[in-house]
Short mmCIF file of C-alpha atoms and ligand atoms in Angstrom, two decimals:
data_model
loop_
_atom_site.label_atom_id
_atom_site.label_comp_id
_atom_site.label_asym_id
_atom_site.label_seq_id
_atom_site.Cartn_x
_atom_site.Cartn_y
_atom_site.Cartn_z
CA MET J 253 -18.74 0.19 0.25
CA ASN J 254 -20.84 1.10 3.45
CA LYS J 255 -23.47 -1.41 3.79
CA LYS J 256 -25.80 -0.31 6.83
CA ALA J 257 -28.62 -2.59 7.70
CA ILE J 258 -31.81 -0.84 7.83
CA TYR J 259 -34.47 -1.85 10.50
CA LYS J 260 -37.96 -1.64 9.93
CA PHE J 261 -40.06 -3.38 12.45
CA CYS J 262 -39.77 -3.93 15.87
CA PRO J 263 -38.33 -7.59 17.12
CA LEU J 264 -40.60 -7.46 19.87
CA CYS J 265 -44.21 -6.80 18.83
CA GLY J 266 -43.45 -6.09 14.93
CA GLY J 267 -44.64 -2.41 15.42
CA ALA J 268 -42.78 -0.09 13.22
CA PHE J 269 -39.99 1.72 14.06
CA VAL J 270 -39.35 5.44 13.85
CA LYS J 271 -36.17 7.48 14.27
CA LYS J 272 -36.12 9.63 17.19
CA ARG J 273 -33.79 11.89 18.91
CA LEU J 274 -33.96 11.18 22.48
CA VAL J 275 -31.03 12.61 23.86
CA SER J 276 -29.82 15.80 22.05
CA ASN J 277 -26.19 15.12 21.70
CA GLU J 278 -26.80 11.69 20.89
CA PRO J 279 -27.85 9.99 17.57
CA GLU J 280 -31.11 9.28 16.83
CA ARG J 281 -32.58 6.09 18.02
CA LEU J 282 -35.26 3.33 16.28
CA VAL J 283 -37.92 3.44 18.91
CA CYS J 284 -41.01 1.31 18.03
CA SER J 285 -44.22 3.30 17.49
CA ALA J 286 -46.27 0.36 19.43
CA CYS J 287 -44.66 -0.57 22.32
CA GLU J 288 -41.46 2.23 22.57
CA PHE J 289 -39.04 -0.52 22.52
CA ILE J 290 -35.55 1.47 21.49
CA PHE J 291 -33.04 -0.37 19.30
CA TYR J 292 -29.60 0.61 19.96
CA LEU J 293 -27.45 -0.14 16.91
CA ASP J 294 -23.97 -0.81 18.91
CA PRO J 295 -20.76 -1.43 17.88
CA LYS J 296 -19.42 -5.02 16.71
CA LEU J 297 -16.36 -6.00 18.56
CA VAL J 298 -13.75 -7.82 16.18
CA ALA J 299 -10.54 -9.67 18.07
CA CYS J 300 -7.48 -10.29 16.10
CA THR J 301 -3.84 -11.50 17.17
CA ILE J 302 -0.76 -10.97 15.82
CA ALA J 303 1.72 -14.18 16.50
CA GLU J 304 4.83 -15.43 15.39
CA THR J 305 5.80 -19.06 14.44
CA GLY J 306 9.40 -19.67 14.38
CA LYS J 307 9.12 -18.65 10.18
CA GLY J 308 7.36 -15.49 10.95
CA ILE J 309 4.11 -13.60 11.71
CA VAL J 310 0.57 -15.72 10.87
CA LEU J 311 -1.17 -14.08 8.07
CA GLN J 312 -4.27 -15.35 6.56
CA ARG J 313 -5.15 -14.74 2.74
CA ARG J 314 -8.82 -13.63 2.43
CA ASN J 315 -11.26 -16.08 0.33
CA LYS J 316 -14.16 -13.57 0.25
CA GLU J 317 -15.06 -10.31 -0.52
CA PRO J 318 -14.19 -7.40 0.49
CA LYS J 319 -10.67 -7.71 -0.49
CA LYS J 320 -10.52 -10.77 -1.01
CA GLY J 321 -6.88 -12.32 -1.92
CA GLN J 322 -5.60 -9.85 0.62
CA TRP J 323 -3.70 -10.35 3.59
CA VAL J 324 -5.30 -9.92 7.28
CA LEU J 325 -4.65 -10.53 10.65
CA PRO J 326 -7.02 -13.97 11.69
CA GLY J 327 -9.97 -12.80 14.26
CA GLY J 328 -13.45 -12.43 14.11
CA PHE J 329 -16.32 -11.48 16.23
CA VAL J 330 -16.75 -11.51 20.10
CA ASP J 331 -19.74 -13.47 20.69
CA ARG J 332 -21.81 -11.85 23.26
CA GLY J 333 -20.81 -13.00 26.75
CA GLU J 334 -17.05 -13.99 25.92
CA THR J 335 -14.28 -12.01 26.88
CA LEU J 336 -12.20 -10.42 24.39
CA GLU J 337 -9.23 -12.63 25.25
CA GLU J 338 -11.34 -16.07 24.81
CA ALA J 339 -12.46 -14.43 21.49
CA ALA J 340 -9.00 -13.87 20.35
CA ILE J 341 -7.88 -17.31 20.75
CA ARG J 342 -10.88 -18.90 19.41
CA GLU J 343 -10.66 -17.11 16.34
CA PHE J 344 -6.97 -17.30 15.78
CA TYR J 345 -7.33 -21.24 16.34
CA GLU J 346 -10.43 -21.38 14.06
CA GLU J 347 -8.73 -19.46 11.53
CA THR J 348 -5.09 -21.02 11.26
CA GLY J 349 -5.10 -24.05 13.93
CA LEU J 350 -3.04 -22.90 16.24
CA HIS J 351 -3.32 -22.33 19.90
CA SER J 352 -1.97 -19.20 21.64
CA ARG J 353 -1.66 -17.34 24.53
CA ILE J 354 -2.14 -13.60 24.80
CA LYS J 355 1.00 -11.48 25.80
CA CYS J 356 -0.44 -8.33 25.64
CA LEU J 357 -3.00 -5.74 24.21
CA LEU J 358 -1.16 -4.08 21.39
CA GLY J 359 -4.25 -1.82 20.43
CA ASN J 360 -7.34 -0.85 19.64
CA TYR J 361 -8.90 0.76 16.23
CA SER J 362 -11.98 2.56 15.60
CA TYR J 363 -13.47 4.49 12.82
CA PRO J 364 -16.07 7.33 12.39
CA GLY J 365 -19.52 5.85 10.97
CA GLU J 366 -17.94 2.50 10.93
CA ALA J 367 -19.63 -0.71 13.10
CA ASN J 368 -16.68 -2.54 14.10
CA ILE J 369 -14.14 -1.93 16.80
CA ILE J 370 -10.61 -3.89 16.38
CA ILE J 371 -9.07 -4.65 19.24
CA VAL J 372 -5.46 -6.67 18.47
CA TYR J 373 -3.69 -8.58 20.77
CA GLN J 374 -0.15 -9.90 20.57
CA SER J 375 -0.10 -13.49 21.71
CA ARG J 376 2.35 -16.74 21.75
CA ILE J 377 1.51 -19.62 19.69
CA THR J 378 1.70 -22.82 22.29
CA GLY J 379 1.09 -25.53 19.95
CA GLY J 380 -1.26 -27.03 16.75
CA THR J 381 -0.71 -27.12 13.57
CA ILE J 382 -1.38 -24.52 10.64
CA ARG J 383 -4.33 -25.44 8.10
CA PRO J 384 -6.48 -22.73 6.62
CA CYS J 385 -10.18 -22.52 7.31
CA HIS J 386 -12.98 -21.69 4.59
CA GLU J 387 -12.19 -18.35 5.39
CA SER J 388 -8.89 -18.01 3.59
CA MET J 389 -6.94 -19.21 0.41
CA SER J 390 -3.88 -20.04 2.84
CA ILE J 391 -2.13 -19.13 5.85
CA ASP J 392 1.19 -17.97 5.46
CA GLU J 393 4.14 -17.11 7.74
CA PHE J 394 5.93 -13.67 7.16
CA LYS J 395 9.50 -12.56 8.17
CA LYS J 396 9.04 -9.35 9.36
CA GLU J 397 11.29 -8.02 6.21
CA ASP J 398 8.67 -9.78 3.92
CA ILE J 399 5.42 -8.37 5.05
CA PRO J 400 3.14 -7.92 1.98
CA TRP J 401 2.54 -4.07 3.00
CA ASP J 402 0.95 -3.22 -0.29
CA ARG J 403 -1.28 -6.50 0.01
CA LEU J 404 -2.97 -6.01 3.06
CA ALA J 405 -7.10 -5.90 3.34
CA PHE J 406 -7.42 -2.95 5.60
CA ASP J 407 -5.80 -0.19 7.58
CA THR J 408 -6.11 -1.83 11.19
CA THR J 409 -4.04 -4.55 9.44
CA ARG J 410 -1.30 -2.09 8.34
CA LYS J 411 -1.40 -0.12 11.48
CA ALA J 412 -1.55 -3.27 13.86
CA LEU J 413 1.49 -4.65 12.20
CA LYS J 414 3.15 -1.16 12.46
CA LYS J 415 2.69 -1.33 15.87
CA TYR J 416 4.22 -4.54 16.19
CA MET J 417 7.32 -3.51 14.54
CA GLU J 418 7.68 -0.42 16.59
CA VAL J 419 6.88 -2.33 20.04
CA ASN J 420 9.16 -5.59 19.09
CA GLY J 421 12.30 -3.64 17.00
ZN1 LIG F 698 -42.47 -3.01 19.75
#
């Protein structure tokens, strides 16, 4: 499923957008036919966390499509002006109820044609109590040997967990 928003009108003056290739080796841009404003469709950043409680790695079961019912790393979109680390800590808390401190960057994941760029941190849990938010059916803690590999929602979930296993034995 590839849902790409199509913008038709300039957010500044309401003029119609036309597609123009402004630089030969760059993608076509949306350019306003009235005021020449260029609307850059930038990537979106997602910050995720891998952290373990005494019981295991904290994963979140998705409560919405796509991949409803499958497991993901707790995380979400980075707000403009927010650091990646702040976003990872904030999202991890919002999704799980757990406070965390970043230990290291585990990896970054991007895919051709996709808007999202996913940054994954390895963190240490510093407090809080697990409570699922409205976006998840449940939060669970998985021992390394019990990771539900066949029910992970995304490529990134799988790749990042694999990397985590390699780095942490
Ligand atoms: Zn305009």
